[in-house]
Amino acid sequence: MPPHQENRSYPPVALVTGGARGQGAAHVRTLAESGYSVYACDVLDSAGRDCVRGMQSEGLDVAYQHLDVTSEEDWGQCMELINQAHGCLSTLINNAGVMHVTPVHEESLDAWNQLISINLTGAMLGARAAIPLLEASSRGSIINISSIFGAGGALGYSAYAASKAGLLGFTKCVALELAPRGIRVNAVCPGGVSSPMNALEPSGGVVSETPLGRRAEPTEISHVIEFLASAKASFMTGTEVFVDGGYMAH
Ligand SMILES: NC(=O)c1ccc[n+]([C@@H]2O[C@H](COP(=O)([O-])OP(=O)(O)OC[C@H]3O[C@@H](n4cnc5c(N)ncnc54)[C@H](O)[C@@H]3O)[C@@H](O)[C@H]2O)c1
């Protein structure tokens, strides 16, 4: 079957890290609504279980699984669970992330290491753990959630921007490595999105530099992810897609 046609185990299976709230929860819902069996993974177990319970009550095929993206052991357990249940994984969404705003002269090594370990190393651990199951799906893809700050800077965002720029380089290299195994790897770079991460941010910040004049709703990012994960994006790998209301057009 040509790669642009659907050739997927049914149901296709997705894993979304940071799936307990914010954009991750929106990605879980959107993928489930389009027919995926979705694992929402997070360290916020109570919020994650509540979120998933609500979707299950609507008939969506979703499950919650505790997963700290910095833990090799957690990744191993999660892949074993999915292997037992489905034998393959269609899509890994490396969405978990944290942010802090600190001028570099005040940055602490612990805070820096923790952010890099979640935002960047977590995506590497996930990709590495998922390769066998992605390959087994024959339509596997990885989507790394970067940011407009992966391509440009902002005052105080050095750790965050370094992690998100790192994800873009990681995406390209892994796309090259995994193309022969039939696994596509792409990045999505959201602009400002309404979520708990930026709830305390002054609304002027990114919005004032966004031509569309507002933050995105999380589902506006989810729809791009749904497309990238689908066979409609079968010739896309090693690239990044900005979903930023025109921010990068400046
Ligand atoms: N909100 C924005 O404006 C914006 C813009 C661009 C990119 N992003 C990126 O989008 C992604 C989602 O962020 P959001 O806006 O939904 O924020 P959010 O804070 O609501 O969600 C982040 C999720 O990641 C989870 N997480 C944190 N550490 C984890 C760990 N060690 N293991 C597993 N999960 C962990 C959190 O518990 C949370 O559920 C992040 O990668 C973020 O950097 C956000």
PDB file of C-alpha atoms and ligand atoms in Angstrom:
ATOM      1  CA  MET A   1       0.000   0.000   0.000  1.00  0.00           C
ATOM      2  CA  PRO A   2       1.479   3.435  -0.912  1.00  0.00           C
ATOM      3  CA  PRO A   3       2.587   5.451   2.113  1.00  0.00           C
ATOM      4  CA  HIS A   4       0.059   8.220   1.514  1.00  0.00           C
ATOM      5  CA  GLN A   5      -2.778   5.790   2.094  1.00  0.00           C
ATOM      6  CA  GLU A   6      -3.895   4.675   5.503  1.00  0.00           C
ATOM      7  CA  ASN A   7      -2.148   1.448   6.427  1.00  0.00           C
ATOM      8  CA  ARG A   8      -2.600   1.312  10.095  1.00  0.00           C
ATOM      9  CA  SER A   9      -3.320  -1.060  12.827  1.00  0.00           C
ATOM     10  CA  TYR A  10      -6.782  -0.341  14.145  1.00  0.00           C
ATOM     11  CA  PRO A  11      -7.233   1.560  16.272  1.00  0.00           C
ATOM     12  CA  PRO A  12      -4.098   3.628  15.756  1.00  0.00           C
ATOM     13  CA  VAL A  13      -2.365   4.251  19.081  1.00  0.00           C
ATOM     14  CA  ALA A  14      -1.012   7.575  20.351  1.00  0.00           C
ATOM     15  CA  LEU A  15       0.951   8.534  23.442  1.00  0.00           C
ATOM     16  CA  VAL A  16       0.880  12.170  24.583  1.00  0.00           C
ATOM     17  CA  THR A  17       3.296  13.269  27.303  1.00  0.00           C
ATOM     18  CA  GLY A  18       2.138  16.104  29.517  1.00  0.00           C
ATOM     19  CA  GLY A  19      -1.372  14.933  28.661  1.00  0.00           C
ATOM     20  CA  ALA A  20      -3.048  15.803  31.974  1.00  0.00           C
ATOM     21  CA  ARG A  21      -3.884  19.400  31.158  1.00  0.00           C
ATOM     22  CA  GLY A  22      -3.325  22.325  28.794  1.00  0.00           C
ATOM     23  CA  GLN A  23      -2.329  21.568  25.225  1.00  0.00           C
ATOM     24  CA  GLY A  24      -1.527  17.933  26.002  1.00  0.00           C
ATOM     25  CA  ALA A  25      -5.088  17.280  27.167  1.00  0.00           C
ATOM     26  CA  ALA A  26      -6.402  18.932  23.985  1.00  0.00           C
ATOM     27  CA  HIS A  27      -4.150  16.701  21.859  1.00  0.00           C
ATOM     28  CA  VAL A  28      -5.432  13.635  23.731  1.00  0.00           C
ATOM     29  CA  ARG A  29      -9.038  14.610  23.032  1.00  0.00           C
ATOM     30  CA  THR A  30      -8.488  15.552  19.389  1.00  0.00           C
ATOM     31  CA  LEU A  31      -6.635  12.340  18.571  1.00  0.00           C
ATOM     32  CA  ALA A  32      -9.211  10.229  20.421  1.00  0.00           C
ATOM     33  CA  GLU A  33     -12.037  11.983  18.575  1.00  0.00           C
ATOM     34  CA  SER A  34     -10.354  11.103  15.294  1.00  0.00           C
ATOM     35  CA  GLY A  35     -10.226   7.418  16.182  1.00  0.00           C
ATOM     36  CA  TYR A  36      -6.993   6.877  18.081  1.00  0.00           C
ATOM     37  CA  SER A  37      -6.591   4.872  21.228  1.00  0.00           C
ATOM     38  CA  VAL A  38      -4.718   7.443  23.315  1.00  0.00           C
ATOM     39  CA  TYR A  39      -2.477   7.207  26.353  1.00  0.00           C
ATOM     40  CA  ALA A  40      -2.339  10.477  28.300  1.00  0.00           C
ATOM     41  CA  CYS A  41       0.872  10.427  30.326  1.00  0.00           C
ATOM     42  CA  ASP A  42       1.953  12.878  32.985  1.00  0.00           C
ATOM     43  CA  VAL A  43       3.245  13.311  36.526  1.00  0.00           C
ATOM     44  CA  LEU A  44       0.010  15.103  37.557  1.00  0.00           C
ATOM     45  CA  ASP A  45      -1.751  11.830  38.308  1.00  0.00           C
ATOM     46  CA  SER A  46      -4.874  13.203  39.926  1.00  0.00           C
ATOM     47  CA  ALA A  47      -5.523  15.817  37.209  1.00  0.00           C
ATOM     48  CA  GLY A  48      -4.669  13.275  34.513  1.00  0.00           C
ATOM     49  CA  ARG A  49      -7.074  10.648  35.847  1.00  0.00           C
ATOM     50  CA  ASP A  50      -9.887  13.221  36.187  1.00  0.00           C
ATOM     51  CA  CYS A  51      -9.286  14.509  32.678  1.00  0.00           C
ATOM     52  CA  VAL A  52      -9.291  11.018  31.175  1.00  0.00           C
ATOM     53  CA  ARG A  53     -12.360   9.951  33.167  1.00  0.00           C
ATOM     54  CA  GLY A  54     -14.327  12.824  31.634  1.00  0.00           C
ATOM     55  CA  MET A  55     -13.322  11.779  28.117  1.00  0.00           C
ATOM     56  CA  GLN A  56     -14.060   8.107  28.823  1.00  0.00           C
ATOM     57  CA  SER A  57     -17.560   9.074  29.939  1.00  0.00           C
ATOM     58  CA  GLU A  58     -18.028  10.510  26.437  1.00  0.00           C
ATOM     59  CA  GLY A  59     -17.012   7.166  24.935  1.00  0.00           C
ATOM     60  CA  LEU A  60     -13.484   8.151  23.925  1.00  0.00           C
ATOM     61  CA  ASP A  61     -10.767   5.472  23.951  1.00  0.00           C
ATOM     62  CA  VAL A  62      -8.308   7.104  26.360  1.00  0.00           C
ATOM     63  CA  ALA A  63      -6.261   5.887  29.319  1.00  0.00           C
ATOM     64  CA  TYR A  64      -4.088   7.622  31.863  1.00  0.00           C
ATOM     65  CA  GLN A  65      -0.586   6.365  32.655  1.00  0.00           C
ATOM     66  CA  HIS A  66       1.889   7.894  35.107  1.00  0.00           C
ATOM     67  CA  LEU A  67       5.046   8.802  33.204  1.00  0.00           C
ATOM     68  CA  ASP A  68       7.858  11.093  34.304  1.00  0.00           C
ATOM     69  CA  VAL A  69       9.562  11.807  30.983  1.00  0.00           C
ATOM     70  CA  THR A  70      12.952  12.015  32.709  1.00  0.00           C
ATOM     71  CA  SER A  71      12.685   8.416  33.964  1.00  0.00           C
ATOM     72  CA  GLU A  72      14.044   5.618  31.772  1.00  0.00           C
ATOM     73  CA  GLU A  73      12.191   3.169  33.993  1.00  0.00           C
ATOM     74  CA  ASP A  74       8.830   4.909  33.442  1.00  0.00           C
ATOM     75  CA  TRP A  75       9.369   4.914  29.685  1.00  0.00           C
ATOM     76  CA  GLY A  76      10.197   1.205  29.763  1.00  0.00           C
ATOM     77  CA  GLN A  77       7.052   0.389  31.742  1.00  0.00           C
ATOM     78  CA  CYS A  78       4.865   2.510  29.491  1.00  0.00           C
ATOM     79  CA  MET A  79       6.170   0.875  26.310  1.00  0.00           C
ATOM     80  CA  GLU A  80       5.669  -2.561  27.849  1.00  0.00           C
ATOM     81  CA  LEU A  81       2.066  -1.658  28.674  1.00  0.00           C
ATOM     82  CA  ILE A  82       1.369  -0.478  25.115  1.00  0.00           C
ATOM     83  CA  ASN A  83       3.160  -3.477  23.654  1.00  0.00           C
ATOM     84  CA  GLN A  84       0.986  -5.857  25.677  1.00  0.00           C
ATOM     85  CA  ALA A  85      -2.201  -4.019  24.742  1.00  0.00           C
ATOM     86  CA  HIS A  86      -1.561  -3.141  21.080  1.00  0.00           C
ATOM     87  CA  GLY A  87       1.836  -4.428  19.906  1.00  0.00           C
ATOM     88  CA  CYS A  88       2.611  -1.104  18.246  1.00  0.00           C
ATOM     89  CA  LEU A  89       2.511   2.686  18.619  1.00  0.00           C
ATOM     90  CA  SER A  90       1.420   4.994  15.783  1.00  0.00           C
ATOM     91  CA  THR A  91       2.343   8.377  17.231  1.00  0.00           C
ATOM     92  CA  LEU A  92       4.467   9.700  20.060  1.00  0.00           C
ATOM     93  CA  ILE A  93       3.765  13.326  20.981  1.00  0.00           C
ATOM     94  CA  ASN A  94       6.635  14.688  23.085  1.00  0.00           C
ATOM     95  CA  ASN A  95       4.628  17.538  24.603  1.00  0.00           C
ATOM     96  CA  ALA A  96       5.628  17.615  28.300  1.00  0.00           C
ATOM     97  CA  GLY A  97       7.428  20.803  29.178  1.00  0.00           C
ATOM     98  CA  VAL A  98       8.203  23.339  31.856  1.00  0.00           C
ATOM     99  CA  MET A  99       9.264  26.958  31.640  1.00  0.00           C
ATOM    100  CA  HIS A 100      10.943  29.487  33.863  1.00  0.00           C
ATOM    101  CA  VAL A 101      11.952  33.047  33.144  1.00  0.00           C
ATOM    102  CA  THR A 102      15.304  33.979  34.691  1.00  0.00           C
ATOM    103  CA  PRO A 103      18.096  36.219  33.416  1.00  0.00           C
ATOM    104  CA  VAL A 104      21.148  34.067  32.745  1.00  0.00           C
ATOM    105  CA  HIS A 105      23.226  35.801  35.426  1.00  0.00           C
ATOM    106  CA  GLU A 106      20.697  34.571  37.986  1.00  0.00           C
ATOM    107  CA  GLU A 107      20.220  31.076  36.531  1.00  0.00           C
ATOM    108  CA  SER A 108      20.906  28.188  38.905  1.00  0.00           C
ATOM    109  CA  LEU A 109      22.517  25.008  37.653  1.00  0.00           C
ATOM    110  CA  ASP A 110      19.782  22.901  39.271  1.00  0.00           C
ATOM    111  CA  ALA A 111      16.961  24.849  37.619  1.00  0.00           C
ATOM    112  CA  TRP A 112      18.754  24.780  34.245  1.00  0.00           C
ATOM    113  CA  ASN A 113      19.413  21.025  34.448  1.00  0.00           C
ATOM    114  CA  GLN A 114      15.867  20.267  35.506  1.00  0.00           C
ATOM    115  CA  LEU A 115      14.353  22.207  32.609  1.00  0.00           C
ATOM    116  CA  ILE A 116      16.705  20.679  30.026  1.00  0.00           C
ATOM    117  CA  SER A 117      16.098  17.241  31.442  1.00  0.00           C
ATOM    118  CA  ILE A 118      12.297  17.524  31.062  1.00  0.00           C
ATOM    119  CA  ASN A 119      12.036  19.514  27.827  1.00  0.00           C
ATOM    120  CA  LEU A 120      14.916  18.010  25.851  1.00  0.00           C
ATOM    121  CA  THR A 121      16.291  14.846  27.435  1.00  0.00           C
ATOM    122  CA  GLY A 122      12.722  13.636  28.069  1.00  0.00           C
ATOM    123  CA  ALA A 123      12.019  13.750  24.330  1.00  0.00           C
ATOM    124  CA  MET A 124      15.184  11.764  23.599  1.00  0.00           C
ATOM    125  CA  LEU A 125      14.275   9.112  26.171  1.00  0.00           C
ATOM    126  CA  GLY A 126      10.780   8.880  24.699  1.00  0.00           C
ATOM    127  CA  ALA A 127      11.950   8.611  21.098  1.00  0.00           C
ATOM    128  CA  ARG A 128      14.548   6.008  22.020  1.00  0.00           C
ATOM    129  CA  ALA A 129      12.089   3.898  23.981  1.00  0.00           C
ATOM    130  CA  ALA A 130       9.355   4.106  21.338  1.00  0.00           C
ATOM    131  CA  ILE A 131      11.337   3.165  18.206  1.00  0.00           C
ATOM    132  CA  PRO A 132      10.515  -0.572  18.200  1.00  0.00           C
ATOM    133  CA  LEU A 133       6.775  -0.002  18.658  1.00  0.00           C
ATOM    134  CA  LEU A 134       6.700   2.872  16.156  1.00  0.00           C
ATOM    135  CA  GLU A 135       8.445   0.670  13.615  1.00  0.00           C
ATOM    136  CA  ALA A 136       5.970  -2.124  14.316  1.00  0.00           C
ATOM    137  CA  SER A 137       3.061   0.189  13.451  1.00  0.00           C
ATOM    138  CA  SER A 138       4.370   0.695   9.877  1.00  0.00           C
ATOM    139  CA  ARG A 139       3.172   4.333  10.034  1.00  0.00           C
ATOM    140  CA  GLY A 140       5.022   5.561  13.089  1.00  0.00           C
ATOM    141  CA  SER A 141       5.701   9.199  13.713  1.00  0.00           C
ATOM    142  CA  ILE A 142       7.156  11.359  16.445  1.00  0.00           C
ATOM    143  CA  ILE A 143       6.050  14.944  16.983  1.00  0.00           C
ATOM    144  CA  ASN A 144       8.220  17.085  19.242  1.00  0.00           C
ATOM    145  CA  ILE A 145       6.627  20.204  20.690  1.00  0.00           C
ATOM    146  CA  SER A 146       9.109  23.044  20.369  1.00  0.00           C
ATOM    147  CA  SER A 147       8.165  26.734  20.391  1.00  0.00           C
ATOM    148  CA  ILE A 148       8.636  30.044  18.613  1.00  0.00           C
ATOM    149  CA  PHE A 149      11.386  30.415  21.229  1.00  0.00           C
ATOM    150  CA  GLY A 150      13.134  27.436  19.622  1.00  0.00           C
ATOM    151  CA  ALA A 151      13.823  29.679  16.648  1.00  0.00           C
ATOM    152  CA  GLY A 152      14.185  33.076  18.310  1.00  0.00           C
ATOM    153  CA  GLY A 153      14.995  34.514  21.689  1.00  0.00           C
ATOM    154  CA  ALA A 154      13.215  36.419  24.420  1.00  0.00           C
ATOM    155  CA  LEU A 155      14.515  38.149  27.530  1.00  0.00           C
ATOM    156  CA  GLY A 156      14.941  35.702  30.397  1.00  0.00           C
ATOM    157  CA  TYR A 157      14.090  32.614  28.363  1.00  0.00           C
ATOM    158  CA  SER A 158      17.630  31.259  27.831  1.00  0.00           C
ATOM    159  CA  ALA A 159      17.040  27.830  29.410  1.00  0.00           C
ATOM    160  CA  TYR A 160      13.633  27.408  27.768  1.00  0.00           C
ATOM    161  CA  ALA A 161      14.827  28.619  24.359  1.00  0.00           C
ATOM    162  CA  ALA A 162      17.924  26.396  24.543  1.00  0.00           C
ATOM    163  CA  SER A 163      15.726  23.379  25.235  1.00  0.00           C
ATOM    164  CA  LYS A 164      13.313  24.216  22.416  1.00  0.00           C
ATOM    165  CA  ALA A 165      16.095  24.977  19.906  1.00  0.00           C
ATOM    166  CA  GLY A 166      17.701  21.708  20.960  1.00  0.00           C
ATOM    167  CA  LEU A 167      14.464  19.919  20.118  1.00  0.00           C
ATOM    168  CA  LEU A 168      14.596  21.278  16.567  1.00  0.00           C
ATOM    169  CA  GLY A 169      18.116  19.922  16.017  1.00  0.00           C
ATOM    170  CA  PHE A 170      17.127  16.654  17.648  1.00  0.00           C
ATOM    171  CA  THR A 171      14.088  16.404  15.363  1.00  0.00           C
ATOM    172  CA  LYS A 172      16.165  16.761  12.202  1.00  0.00           C
ATOM    173  CA  CYS A 173      18.848  14.254  13.216  1.00  0.00           C
ATOM    174  CA  VAL A 174      16.374  11.628  14.384  1.00  0.00           C
ATOM    175  CA  ALA A 175      14.286  12.128  11.229  1.00  0.00           C
ATOM    176  CA  LEU A 176      17.381  11.243   9.182  1.00  0.00           C
ATOM    177  CA  GLU A 177      18.114   8.228  11.343  1.00  0.00           C
ATOM    178  CA  LEU A 178      14.582   6.845  11.368  1.00  0.00           C
ATOM    179  CA  ALA A 179      13.482   7.527   7.778  1.00  0.00           C
ATOM    180  CA  PRO A 180      14.862   4.171   6.583  1.00  0.00           C
ATOM    181  CA  ARG A 181      12.760   2.498   9.274  1.00  0.00           C
ATOM    182  CA  GLY A 182       9.575   4.200   8.049  1.00  0.00           C
ATOM    183  CA  ILE A 183       9.247   6.539  11.038  1.00  0.00           C
ATOM    184  CA  ARG A 184       8.621  10.245  10.417  1.00  0.00           C
ATOM    185  CA  VAL A 185       9.844  12.851  12.920  1.00  0.00           C
ATOM    186  CA  ASN A 186       8.624  16.455  12.955  1.00  0.00           C
ATOM    187  CA  ALA A 187       8.363  19.406  15.310  1.00  0.00           C
ATOM    188  CA  VAL A 188       5.549  21.823  15.992  1.00  0.00           C
ATOM    189  CA  CYS A 189       6.403  25.334  17.160  1.00  0.00           C
ATOM    190  CA  PRO A 190       3.429  26.981  18.834  1.00  0.00           C
ATOM    191  CA  GLY A 191       3.312  30.697  19.500  1.00  0.00           C
ATOM    192  CA  GLY A 192       1.413  31.927  22.548  1.00  0.00           C
ATOM    193  CA  VAL A 193      -1.233  29.408  23.598  1.00  0.00           C
ATOM    194  CA  SER A 194      -3.805  29.762  26.378  1.00  0.00           C
ATOM    195  CA  SER A 195      -2.763  27.152  28.945  1.00  0.00           C
ATOM    196  CA  PRO A 196      -1.802  26.888  32.613  1.00  0.00           C
ATOM    197  CA  MET A 197       1.858  27.382  31.603  1.00  0.00           C
ATOM    198  CA  ASN A 198       1.353  31.040  30.729  1.00  0.00           C
ATOM    199  CA  ALA A 199      -1.680  31.782  32.884  1.00  0.00           C
ATOM    200  CA  LEU A 200       0.405  34.110  35.035  1.00  0.00           C
ATOM    201  CA  GLU A 201       2.182  35.787  32.132  1.00  0.00           C
ATOM    202  CA  PRO A 202       1.190  39.380  31.431  1.00  0.00           C
ATOM    203  CA  SER A 203      -1.176  39.265  28.465  1.00  0.00           C
ATOM    204  CA  GLY A 204       0.855  41.927  26.654  1.00  0.00           C
ATOM    205  CA  GLY A 205       3.965  39.748  26.078  1.00  0.00           C
ATOM    206  CA  VAL A 206       3.717  37.516  23.063  1.00  0.00           C
ATOM    207  CA  VAL A 207       0.211  38.668  22.134  1.00  0.00           C
ATOM    208  CA  SER A 208       1.321  42.218  21.368  1.00  0.00           C
ATOM    209  CA  GLU A 209       3.767  40.802  18.792  1.00  0.00           C
ATOM    210  CA  THR A 210       1.304  38.312  17.313  1.00  0.00           C
ATOM    211  CA  PRO A 211      -0.305  39.626  14.107  1.00  0.00           C
ATOM    212  CA  LEU A 212      -3.532  37.723  14.812  1.00  0.00           C
ATOM    213  CA  GLY A 213      -3.622  39.615  18.120  1.00  0.00           C
ATOM    214  CA  ARG A 214      -4.425  36.776  20.513  1.00  0.00           C
ATOM    215  CA  ARG A 215      -3.188  33.514  21.989  1.00  0.00           C
ATOM    216  CA  ALA A 216      -4.143  30.246  20.294  1.00  0.00           C
ATOM    217  CA  GLU A 217      -6.686  27.917  21.814  1.00  0.00           C
ATOM    218  CA  PRO A 218      -4.994  24.555  22.510  1.00  0.00           C
ATOM    219  CA  THR A 219      -7.117  22.783  19.889  1.00  0.00           C
ATOM    220  CA  GLU A 220      -5.661  25.044  17.194  1.00  0.00           C
ATOM    221  CA  ILE A 221      -2.338  23.316  17.891  1.00  0.00           C
ATOM    222  CA  SER A 222      -4.010  19.888  18.198  1.00  0.00           C
ATOM    223  CA  HIS A 223      -5.426  20.067  14.676  1.00  0.00           C
ATOM    224  CA  VAL A 224      -1.952  20.536  13.211  1.00  0.00           C
ATOM    225  CA  ILE A 225      -0.683  17.622  15.275  1.00  0.00           C
ATOM    226  CA  GLU A 226      -3.552  15.455  14.080  1.00  0.00           C
ATOM    227  CA  PHE A 227      -2.611  16.296  10.485  1.00  0.00           C
ATOM    228  CA  LEU A 228       1.123  15.679  11.019  1.00  0.00           C
ATOM    229  CA  ALA A 229       0.420  12.316  12.615  1.00  0.00           C
ATOM    230  CA  SER A 230      -1.877  11.246   9.786  1.00  0.00           C
ATOM    231  CA  ALA A 231      -1.116   9.669   6.423  1.00  0.00           C
ATOM    232  CA  LYS A 232      -1.985  13.050   4.873  1.00  0.00           C
ATOM    233  CA  ALA A 233       1.485  14.173   6.031  1.00  0.00           C
ATOM    234  CA  SER A 234       3.196  11.033   4.697  1.00  0.00           C
ATOM    235  CA  PHE A 235       5.920  13.009   2.842  1.00  0.00           C
ATOM    236  CA  MET A 236       6.728  15.303   5.785  1.00  0.00           C
ATOM    237  CA  THR A 237       9.684  14.471   7.957  1.00  0.00           C
ATOM    238  CA  GLY A 238      12.548  16.382   9.561  1.00  0.00           C
ATOM    239  CA  THR A 239      10.698  19.661   9.461  1.00  0.00           C
ATOM    240  CA  GLU A 240       9.065  22.129  11.819  1.00  0.00           C
ATOM    241  CA  VAL A 241       5.646  23.711  11.536  1.00  0.00           C
ATOM    242  CA  PHE A 242       5.003  27.099  13.144  1.00  0.00           C
ATOM    243  CA  VAL A 243       1.511  27.586  14.524  1.00  0.00           C
ATOM    244  CA  ASP A 244       1.979  31.083  15.827  1.00  0.00           C
ATOM    245  CA  GLY A 245      -0.622  33.535  14.540  1.00  0.00           C
ATOM    246  CA  GLY A 246       2.032  35.113  12.317  1.00  0.00           C
ATOM    247  CA  TYR A 247       4.597  35.796  15.097  1.00  0.00           C
ATOM    248  CA  MET A 248       7.537  34.564  12.985  1.00  0.00           C
ATOM    249  CA  ALA A 249       6.509  36.617   9.958  1.00  0.00           C
ATOM    250  CA  HIS A 250       8.163  39.712  11.472  1.00  0.00           C
TER     251      HIS A 250
HETATM  252  N1  LIG B   1       1.658  27.762  26.454  1.00  0.00           N
HETATM  253  C1  LIG B   1       2.380  28.287  25.476  1.00  0.00           C
HETATM  254  O1  LIG B   1       2.214  29.470  25.141  1.00  0.00           O
HETATM  255  C2  LIG B   1       3.396  27.457  24.743  1.00  0.00           C
HETATM  256  C3  LIG B   1       3.988  27.981  23.590  1.00  0.00           C
HETATM  257  C4  LIG B   1       4.893  27.205  22.878  1.00  0.00           C
HETATM  258  C5  LIG B   1       5.209  25.934  23.304  1.00  0.00           C
HETATM  259  N2  LIG B   1       4.638  25.432  24.440  1.00  0.00           N
HETATM  260  C6  LIG B   1       4.969  24.057  24.814  1.00  0.00           C
HETATM  261  O2  LIG B   1       3.801  23.260  24.727  1.00  0.00           O
HETATM  262  C7  LIG B   1       3.912  22.148  25.607  1.00  0.00           C
HETATM  263  C8  LIG B   1       2.652  22.050  26.467  1.00  0.00           C
HETATM  264  O3  LIG B   1       2.602  23.148  27.347  1.00  0.00           O
HETATM  265  P1  LIG B   1       1.231  23.786  27.895  1.00  0.00           P
HETATM  266  O4  LIG B   1       1.129  25.127  27.328  1.00  0.00           O
HETATM  267  O5  LIG B   1       0.113  22.841  27.693  1.00  0.00           O
HETATM  268  O6  LIG B   1       1.602  23.937  29.448  1.00  0.00           O
HETATM  269  P2  LIG B   1       1.144  23.099  30.731  1.00  0.00           P
HETATM  270  O7  LIG B   1       2.026  23.546  31.824  1.00  0.00           O
HETATM  271  O8  LIG B   1      -0.322  23.202  30.894  1.00  0.00           O
HETATM  272  O9  LIG B   1       1.455  21.573  30.326  1.00  0.00           O
HETATM  273  C9  LIG B   1       2.697  20.956  30.480  1.00  0.00           C
HETATM  274  C10 LIG B   1       2.449  19.561  30.978  1.00  0.00           C
HETATM  275  O10 LIG B   1       3.714  18.869  31.073  1.00  0.00           O
HETATM  276  C11 LIG B   1       3.680  18.117  32.268  1.00  0.00           C
HETATM  277  N3  LIG B   1       5.020  17.761  32.749  1.00  0.00           N
HETATM  278  C12 LIG B   1       5.932  18.594  33.336  1.00  0.00           C
HETATM  279  N4  LIG B   1       7.009  17.881  33.723  1.00  0.00           N
HETATM  280  C13 LIG B   1       6.762  16.585  33.352  1.00  0.00           C
HETATM  281  C14 LIG B   1       7.505  15.385  33.476  1.00  0.00           C
HETATM  282  N5  LIG B   1       8.722  15.349  34.061  1.00  0.00           N
HETATM  283  N6  LIG B   1       6.966  14.240  32.984  1.00  0.00           N
HETATM  284  C15 LIG B   1       5.735  14.257  32.415  1.00  0.00           C
HETATM  285  N7  LIG B   1       4.990  15.362  32.275  1.00  0.00           N
HETATM  286  C16 LIG B   1       5.499  16.519  32.747  1.00  0.00           C
HETATM  287  C17 LIG B   1       2.939  19.009  33.250  1.00  0.00           C
HETATM  288  O11 LIG B   1       2.519  18.277  34.393  1.00  0.00           O
HETATM  289  C18 LIG B   1       1.821  19.539  32.387  1.00  0.00           C
HETATM  290  O12 LIG B   1       0.696  18.695  32.422  1.00  0.00           O
HETATM  291  C19 LIG B   1       5.189  22.390  26.414  1.00  0.00           C
HETATM  292  O13 LIG B   1       6.236  21.641  25.847  1.00  0.00           O
HETATM  293  C20 LIG B   1       5.446  23.871  26.225  1.00  0.00           C
HETATM  294  O14 LIG B   1       6.803  24.191  26.382  1.00  0.00           O
HETATM  295  C21 LIG B   1       3.736  26.167  25.165  1.00  0.00           C
END
